[in-house]
Amino acid sequence: MSLEDELLKQRLSRIREIEALGYRPYGSRYDFTHTVPQILAEYSPKTAEELLPEVRVRVAGRLMAIRHMGKAGFAHLQQNGERLQFYVKKDAVAERDFQLFKMLDIGDIVGVEGYLFRTRTGELSIHAEKLEFLSKTLLSMPEKWHGLEDVEVRYRQRYLDLIANPEVRKVFVTRARIVSSLRRQLEAKGFIEVETPMMQPLYGGAAARPFVTHHNTLDIDLYLRIAPELYLKRLVVGGMERVYEINRNFRNEGLSKNHNPEFTMLEFYQAYTDYQGLMDFTAELLAQAAIDANGTTTVEFEGRALDFGRFERYTMREAVVQFWDGETKPTLADVANPDWLRAHSGKATPGEQLTELFEIHAEKKLFQPCFVYDYPVETSPLSKQKPDDPTMVDRYEIFAAGMEIGNAFTELNDPQEQRRRFEMQLSMRERGDEEAHQMDEDYVRALSYGMPPAGGEGIGIDRLTMILTNSRSIRDVILFPLLRPEGPIELIGLMRELDKL
């Protein structure tokens, strides 16, 4: 029997010993008076004298360290990512409580009741008067989690990662603050939160490959949505003039540090504005989100400072010129010239050629938060054309740290032009573009009832969180990222064998 197998056998035996003392090994309700972070925040500044008369507390948490000293002992209790010491003395607790204390393992969950005091070394602690057993751990906690080289284990066993590494918990607390900030700001501007279908008979709203599923009763194929856009704009047609949704999208694409097939997006739509109005609003929205997340608009990402309080702005053509990598830098006239574009890109149309050059030469260099606007019509099938240049549309993307984190445009609300754009996309599909949009006839019908001038935007919550928490991979900001299936878990078989003993 391996060391781990022997440990599991010992822990299962320990359960019977704990039951013999009169405790339930998997406990019951425990009404605490304080959390560990509350105690630390309120009482850490107080001296030993200021803790008199007694400050009584009842707390619960997971044991992260135990030190036995004959008729007494110390242990550290962890809750919500913070730790507090408690002290157990044989003549200060019931005999069975002291026996329980001697049986505890690191990782067990317990309740402690007593009063606050400071030890001889000055550490704020609980002088225990009563213990309650709440849950038994059967497996050992990692001793040096930061030394673990297999990061996939951290993602797969996120529960263990959260227990062992308080910094991981802080990332997801910050993520929650970011989402709360965005929601609060939108609602203050009169936006209404809605929900739209996750399974759709047609996919649209973005250029991406979908996941396909099947509904047995209706005997139809459905698609996990790649974006909620077309449904949200149907609501604008229906008179819901400011709507937003924070929810999941699904795209059948590769895995990378910036991509996960399941991800969270904020999408919002506002009637009677355009992409310039949204650009100004978004600068305020993201600056405040950064402040709410970290207390400042300036954050550090991969050793460099970037400031969400200051957004740079480039047209796509200006960005190509500004960040061109080649020996001879082009002019704005060059990047507007179809012949020049054709000579520098193998794509089919001038708009696709310009977009390719932007992605090659500029995108990764856009470290400071910025808006890149005025996109080609070929790559923007849902955006309104520019009145003075029908080859371009009123669209921008948001970039920071070399990543796209958002996309917005003045909405195309002409049903005839929308039909033509869908037909353009169909021709692109025929040329082999698997990510081109489908024809959504009902959406064209909705537009035919009249949609007011509007602007719409999508912001990737995961990538924004990566930047605001200085996380290197999108997997670090998604609690349960997609992983390859795990093989059989040996623990299950061992438990079955031990049940027979």
XYZ file of C-alpha atoms in Angstrom:
501
model
C 0.000 0.000 0.000
C 1.399 3.403 -0.992
C 1.932 6.257 1.462
C -1.160 8.053 0.135
C -3.237 4.882 0.446
C -2.055 4.405 4.008
C -2.886 8.028 4.824
C -6.427 7.623 3.485
C -6.872 4.466 5.559
C -5.663 6.322 8.681
C -8.005 9.264 8.054
C -11.012 6.963 7.597
C -10.080 5.267 10.857
C -9.805 8.686 12.509
C -13.436 9.346 11.579
C -14.517 6.450 13.787
C -12.438 7.820 16.663
C -14.020 11.254 16.288
C -17.480 9.680 16.263
C -16.588 7.799 19.468
C -16.012 11.169 21.154
C -19.592 12.158 20.257
C -18.876 14.418 17.253
C -20.374 14.133 13.806
C -17.494 13.759 11.316
C -19.276 15.882 8.737
C -20.880 18.248 11.203
C -23.968 20.402 11.051
C -24.982 24.034 11.117
C -22.578 26.311 12.955
C -23.682 29.846 13.804
C -20.558 32.000 13.918
C -20.387 35.531 15.269
C -17.465 36.726 13.140
C -15.467 35.763 10.084
C -11.696 35.569 10.311
C -11.239 38.658 8.065
C -13.694 40.616 10.252
C -11.735 39.792 13.404
C -8.413 40.700 11.804
C -9.758 43.967 10.401
C -11.442 45.091 13.621
C -9.106 43.830 16.321
C -5.597 43.661 14.816
C -4.906 47.322 15.757
C -5.924 46.752 19.404
C -3.466 46.095 22.199
C -3.850 43.312 24.771
C -5.299 45.829 27.223
C -7.801 47.073 24.642
C -9.094 43.516 24.244
C -10.353 43.677 27.828
C -13.042 43.085 28.925
C -13.214 39.842 26.968
C -14.154 39.984 23.302
C -16.010 36.727 22.713
C -16.096 35.167 19.238
C -17.341 32.063 17.435
C -15.563 31.358 14.165
C -15.316 28.525 11.669
C -12.690 27.619 9.135
C -10.088 25.170 7.845
C -7.013 24.170 9.846
C -3.840 25.172 8.026
C -1.255 24.541 10.762
C -1.186 22.687 14.100
C 1.460 22.768 16.834
C 1.028 20.462 19.831
C 2.823 21.230 23.113
C 1.801 18.573 25.637
C -1.192 19.957 27.529
C -1.685 22.846 25.113
C -1.349 23.692 21.484
C -1.768 26.281 18.721
C -3.444 26.053 15.346
C -4.199 28.392 12.454
C -7.727 28.682 11.137
C -8.235 29.878 7.538
C -11.419 31.466 6.234
C -11.995 33.636 3.149
C -8.282 33.572 2.373
C -7.061 34.865 5.761
C -5.680 33.086 8.834
C -6.134 33.504 12.576
C -4.406 31.591 15.343
C -6.246 29.871 18.180
C -4.879 28.421 21.418
C -6.163 25.294 23.133
C -5.248 24.530 26.759
C -6.238 21.259 28.399
C -7.815 22.772 31.526
C -9.658 25.503 29.528
C -11.785 23.180 27.383
C -13.855 20.055 27.979
C -11.858 16.824 28.061
C -13.449 15.557 24.845
C -12.620 18.843 23.109
C -8.979 18.473 24.041
C -8.980 14.869 22.821
C -10.517 16.118 19.573
C -7.784 18.736 19.219
C -5.150 16.003 19.430
C -6.904 14.098 16.622
C -7.204 17.012 14.179
C -5.387 16.971 10.844
C -4.374 19.905 8.696
C -7.288 20.511 6.349
C -10.039 19.610 8.831
C -12.831 22.151 9.226
C -13.734 23.147 12.776
C -15.605 25.721 14.806
C -13.872 27.548 17.667
C -15.514 29.497 20.477
C -13.603 31.613 22.963
C -12.178 35.081 23.574
C -9.522 37.181 21.875
C -6.116 37.766 23.433
C -2.526 38.380 22.450
C 0.184 35.774 22.947
C 3.572 36.524 24.464
C 4.848 37.259 20.973
C 1.959 39.689 20.438
C -0.017 37.597 17.916
C -3.782 38.135 17.953
C -5.364 34.777 18.818
C -8.484 33.070 20.117
C -8.253 31.466 23.552
C -10.470 28.452 22.846
C -13.135 27.379 25.316
C -15.103 25.095 23.027
C -14.429 23.198 19.796
C -16.876 21.787 17.267
C -15.971 19.352 14.507
C -17.483 20.330 11.142
C -15.812 18.312 8.364
C -13.027 15.753 7.943
C -10.365 15.945 5.247
C -9.304 12.562 3.885
C -6.452 13.814 1.719
C -3.374 15.776 2.720
C -3.065 19.471 1.942
C -0.130 20.483 -0.308
C 2.886 21.651 1.656
C 4.474 23.873 -0.975
C 1.805 24.573 -3.544
C 3.893 27.241 -5.259
C 6.458 24.588 -6.058
C 3.960 22.541 -8.070
C 5.142 22.518 -11.679
C 2.012 21.025 -13.277
C -0.215 24.109 -13.583
C -2.948 21.965 -15.132
C -3.428 20.351 -11.726
C -4.089 23.809 -10.297
C -6.784 24.446 -12.896
C -8.292 20.962 -12.599
C -8.350 20.988 -8.790
C -9.224 24.652 -8.398
C -10.702 23.911 -4.960
C -7.236 22.941 -3.736
C -5.641 25.902 -5.482
C -8.030 28.266 -3.659
C -7.319 26.653 -0.284
C -3.567 26.696 -0.647
C -2.982 29.961 -2.460
C -4.696 33.112 -1.130
C -3.471 35.076 -4.169
C -5.679 32.967 -6.413
C -8.713 33.811 -4.314
C -7.879 37.522 -4.602
C -7.995 37.279 -8.398
C -11.566 36.016 -8.316
C -12.611 38.524 -5.681
C -11.269 41.241 -7.992
C -13.122 39.693 -10.925
C -16.363 39.918 -8.936
C -15.647 43.597 -8.197
C -15.095 44.275 -11.907
C -18.423 42.708 -12.873
C -20.220 44.540 -10.059
C -18.680 47.827 -11.191
C -19.769 47.361 -14.794
C -23.274 46.357 -13.756
C -23.608 49.261 -11.326
C -22.413 51.838 -13.874
C -24.719 50.574 -16.612
C -27.753 50.553 -14.353
C -26.927 54.087 -13.202
C -27.193 55.092 -16.880
C -30.625 53.490 -17.238
C -29.626 50.164 -18.812
C -31.802 47.120 -18.101
C -30.224 43.691 -17.591
C -31.781 40.948 -19.725
C -31.174 37.326 -20.676
C -31.202 35.959 -24.216
C -31.064 32.360 -25.530
C -27.921 30.284 -25.086
C -29.152 27.762 -27.664
C -30.032 29.292 -31.002
C -31.342 27.917 -34.309
C -28.924 30.239 -36.130
C -25.636 31.595 -34.832
C -24.549 35.162 -35.428
C -23.295 38.364 -33.907
C -19.608 37.518 -34.351
C -17.216 35.780 -36.720
C -16.595 32.426 -35.067
C -17.159 28.687 -35.403
C -20.017 27.432 -33.205
C -20.619 24.346 -31.081
C -23.507 22.234 -32.389
C -26.018 20.333 -30.273
C -29.316 18.580 -30.977
C -32.775 18.919 -29.434
C -34.396 15.483 -29.449
C -38.044 16.477 -29.053
C -38.004 19.055 -31.860
C -35.457 16.988 -33.813
C -33.445 20.080 -34.757
C -29.818 21.081 -34.515
C -29.080 24.076 -32.331
C -25.975 26.163 -31.788
C -24.477 27.333 -28.512
C -24.425 31.050 -29.007
C -21.282 32.794 -30.129
C -22.798 36.179 -29.160
C -26.145 37.545 -27.906
C -26.017 40.521 -30.272
C -28.874 39.830 -32.672
C -31.295 39.049 -29.834
C -30.349 42.149 -27.865
C -30.928 44.308 -30.955
C -34.337 42.701 -31.415
C -35.114 44.099 -27.947
C -34.030 47.572 -29.086
C -36.494 47.215 -31.978
C -39.131 46.354 -29.354
C -38.515 49.598 -27.463
C -36.039 48.465 -24.791
C -33.704 51.303 -25.638
C -30.870 50.521 -23.203
C -30.205 46.839 -22.545
C -27.245 44.776 -21.432
C -26.333 41.173 -20.691
C -23.404 39.651 -18.792
C -23.247 36.000 -19.682
C -21.422 33.163 -21.421
C -20.526 32.824 -25.081
C -19.190 29.666 -26.725
C -16.798 29.527 -29.656
C -15.345 26.331 -31.062
C -11.805 27.614 -31.304
C -8.353 26.733 -30.053
C -6.967 27.109 -26.551
C -4.321 29.721 -25.781
C -3.357 32.126 -23.036
C -5.972 34.532 -24.469
C -8.662 32.039 -25.561
C -11.041 29.664 -23.817
C -13.985 28.171 -25.754
C -16.387 29.225 -22.980
C -16.011 32.829 -21.876
C -17.929 35.715 -20.313
C -18.989 38.828 -22.208
C -20.695 42.077 -21.360
C -22.824 43.300 -24.274
C -24.852 46.500 -24.154
C -26.924 48.473 -26.656
C -28.064 52.070 -26.505
C -30.599 53.711 -28.810
C -30.020 57.207 -30.239
C -26.234 57.152 -29.971
C -23.366 56.080 -32.237
C -19.892 54.625 -31.935
C -18.373 57.986 -30.999
C -20.811 58.324 -28.115
C -20.029 54.781 -26.975
C -16.299 55.472 -27.204
C -16.579 58.324 -24.708
C -18.835 56.293 -22.398
C -16.525 53.251 -22.553
C -13.491 55.307 -21.526
C -15.387 56.292 -18.353
C -16.756 52.781 -17.829
C -13.360 51.051 -17.924
C -11.571 53.743 -15.930
C -14.088 53.327 -13.112
C -13.893 49.522 -13.338
C -10.116 49.762 -12.859
C -10.593 52.029 -9.850
C -13.203 49.716 -8.331
C -10.915 46.724 -8.895
C -7.606 48.175 -7.691
C -8.195 51.664 -6.343
C -6.468 53.341 -9.306
C -6.709 53.594 -13.085
C -3.042 52.600 -13.426
C -2.233 48.897 -13.254
C 0.837 46.782 -13.833
C 0.716 44.033 -16.433
C 3.733 41.820 -17.102
C 6.090 44.395 -15.618
C 4.719 47.417 -17.485
C 2.307 50.113 -16.330
C -0.818 50.882 -18.309
C -3.384 53.541 -17.532
C -7.115 53.089 -18.076
C -7.527 56.756 -17.295
C -6.070 57.675 -20.683
C -7.166 56.079 -23.955
C -5.254 56.561 -27.189
C -7.245 56.652 -30.462
C -6.197 55.532 -33.963
C -8.056 54.747 -37.149
C -7.157 51.282 -38.422
C -5.174 52.872 -41.248
C -3.328 55.156 -38.795
C -2.457 52.152 -36.625
C -0.950 50.270 -39.581
C 1.183 53.282 -40.465
C 2.147 54.038 -36.849
C 3.262 50.498 -35.978
C 4.499 49.238 -39.358
C 7.327 46.697 -39.003
C 8.806 46.825 -42.506
C 11.754 48.803 -43.785
C 9.686 51.373 -45.701
C 6.861 52.822 -43.628
C 3.698 53.332 -45.693
C 1.684 56.530 -45.790
C -2.039 56.901 -45.129
C -2.487 57.172 -48.886
C -0.714 53.833 -49.341
C -2.930 51.912 -46.915
C -6.005 53.385 -48.642
C -4.729 52.289 -52.063
C -6.133 48.911 -53.251
C -3.068 48.257 -55.412
C -0.679 48.788 -52.507
C -2.799 46.595 -50.233
C -2.922 43.824 -52.841
C 0.875 43.918 -53.112
C 1.300 43.427 -49.358
C -1.419 40.889 -48.516
C -2.758 37.669 -49.981
C -6.346 38.242 -48.862
C -9.184 38.591 -51.382
C -10.499 42.135 -50.861
C -8.985 45.506 -49.851
C -10.813 45.444 -46.528
C -9.597 41.954 -45.671
C -6.081 42.971 -46.756
C -6.070 46.049 -44.510
C -7.337 43.981 -41.572
C -4.609 41.381 -42.069
C -1.892 44.052 -42.129
C -3.306 45.591 -38.960
C -3.237 42.222 -37.196
C 0.339 41.532 -38.336
C 1.932 44.920 -37.697
C -0.098 46.763 -35.059
C -2.286 44.615 -32.823
C 0.368 43.151 -30.504
C 1.975 46.580 -30.029
C -1.172 48.232 -28.642
C -0.162 48.013 -24.990
C -1.683 51.199 -23.601
C -5.509 51.178 -23.620
C -6.714 52.476 -26.960
C -9.571 52.585 -29.438
C -8.897 51.537 -33.031
C -11.769 52.751 -35.199
C -13.050 52.887 -38.796
C -13.000 49.267 -39.959
C -13.525 47.783 -43.447
C -17.074 46.867 -44.411
C -16.071 43.305 -45.411
C -15.111 42.401 -41.842
C -18.006 44.237 -40.164
C -21.311 42.806 -41.419
C -23.479 44.366 -38.690
C -21.987 47.881 -38.620
C -23.261 51.057 -40.308
C -21.219 52.350 -43.239
C -19.482 55.711 -43.045
C -21.430 58.316 -45.039
C -18.260 59.703 -46.645
C -16.557 56.340 -47.303
C -18.832 53.347 -47.984
C -15.826 50.964 -47.900
C -15.494 51.611 -44.129
C -17.875 51.374 -41.175
C -18.419 53.203 -37.860
C -16.746 50.568 -35.702
C -13.994 50.405 -33.120
C -12.220 47.774 -31.083
C -10.705 48.264 -27.634
C -7.124 47.111 -27.124
C -4.912 46.894 -24.057
C -1.781 44.853 -23.305
C -1.684 43.773 -26.954
C -5.118 42.115 -26.708
C -8.517 42.972 -28.076
C -10.852 43.348 -25.095
C -13.897 44.878 -26.765
C -15.737 45.567 -29.997
C -18.345 48.262 -30.753
C -20.058 49.993 -33.629
C -22.881 52.141 -34.820
C -25.553 49.560 -35.525
C -26.675 48.896 -39.051
C -30.439 49.498 -38.931
C -31.242 49.497 -42.674
C -32.917 46.110 -43.365
C -32.110 46.191 -47.084
C -28.431 46.880 -46.432
C -28.396 44.230 -43.690
C -29.766 41.686 -46.171
C -26.997 42.612 -48.622
C -24.353 42.254 -45.881
C -25.628 38.793 -44.976
C -25.459 37.848 -48.653
C -21.856 39.133 -48.744
C -21.110 36.877 -45.795
C -22.700 33.920 -47.573
C -20.353 34.462 -50.516
C -17.414 34.513 -48.075
C -18.636 31.184 -46.663
C -18.703 29.785 -50.175
C -15.049 30.820 -50.526
C -14.255 28.714 -47.443
C -14.643 31.179 -44.547
C -16.218 28.926 -41.900
C -16.614 31.843 -39.479
C -18.726 34.039 -41.769
C -22.257 34.890 -40.631
C -25.352 32.950 -41.596
C -28.430 34.590 -43.130
C -30.814 35.437 -40.250
C -34.107 36.167 -41.978
C -36.011 36.872 -38.761
C -33.441 39.501 -37.777
C -33.930 41.212 -41.144
C -37.688 41.044 -40.505
C -37.190 42.647 -37.075
C -35.197 45.504 -38.614
C -37.999 45.964 -41.133
C -40.226 47.158 -38.276
C -37.719 49.949 -37.618
C -34.789 50.068 -35.201
C -33.750 53.498 -33.923
C -30.182 54.691 -34.544
C -28.112 52.858 -31.942
C -24.676 51.850 -30.783
C -23.677 48.478 -29.352
C -20.616 47.059 -27.643
C -19.167 43.820 -26.290
C -16.402 43.657 -23.665
C -14.573 40.440 -22.746
C -14.744 40.082 -18.982
C -12.024 37.426 -18.847
C -9.399 39.421 -20.750
C -10.253 42.606 -18.864
C -9.793 40.682 -15.610
C -6.466 39.291 -16.843
C -5.163 42.829 -17.279
C -6.586 44.252 -14.053
C -5.190 41.343 -11.993
C -1.853 41.003 -13.845
C -2.675 37.391 -14.759
C -0.614 35.715 -17.475
C -3.299 33.399 -18.841
C -7.054 33.482 -19.319
C -7.120 30.193 -17.393
C -5.944 32.087 -14.312
C -9.149 34.168 -14.270
C -11.672 31.423 -15.117
C -12.484 29.239 -12.136
C -12.906 26.070 -14.169
C -11.270 26.437 -17.614
C -11.745 23.750 -20.247
C -9.210 20.913 -19.947
C -8.684 17.548 -21.551
C -10.669 14.792 -19.783
C -8.877 13.281 -16.810
C -8.256 9.561 -16.564
C -9.775 7.392 -13.822
C -9.229 8.809 -10.330
C -7.472 6.130 -8.294
C -8.974 7.475 -5.082
C -12.428 6.160 -6.033
C -11.214 2.591 -6.454
C -9.300 2.742 -3.210
C -12.368 3.992 -1.323
C -14.335 1.038 -2.660
C -11.659 -1.361 -1.457
C -11.530 0.222 1.991
C -15.322 -0.029 2.255
C -14.955 -3.792 2.113
C -12.609 -3.921 5.108
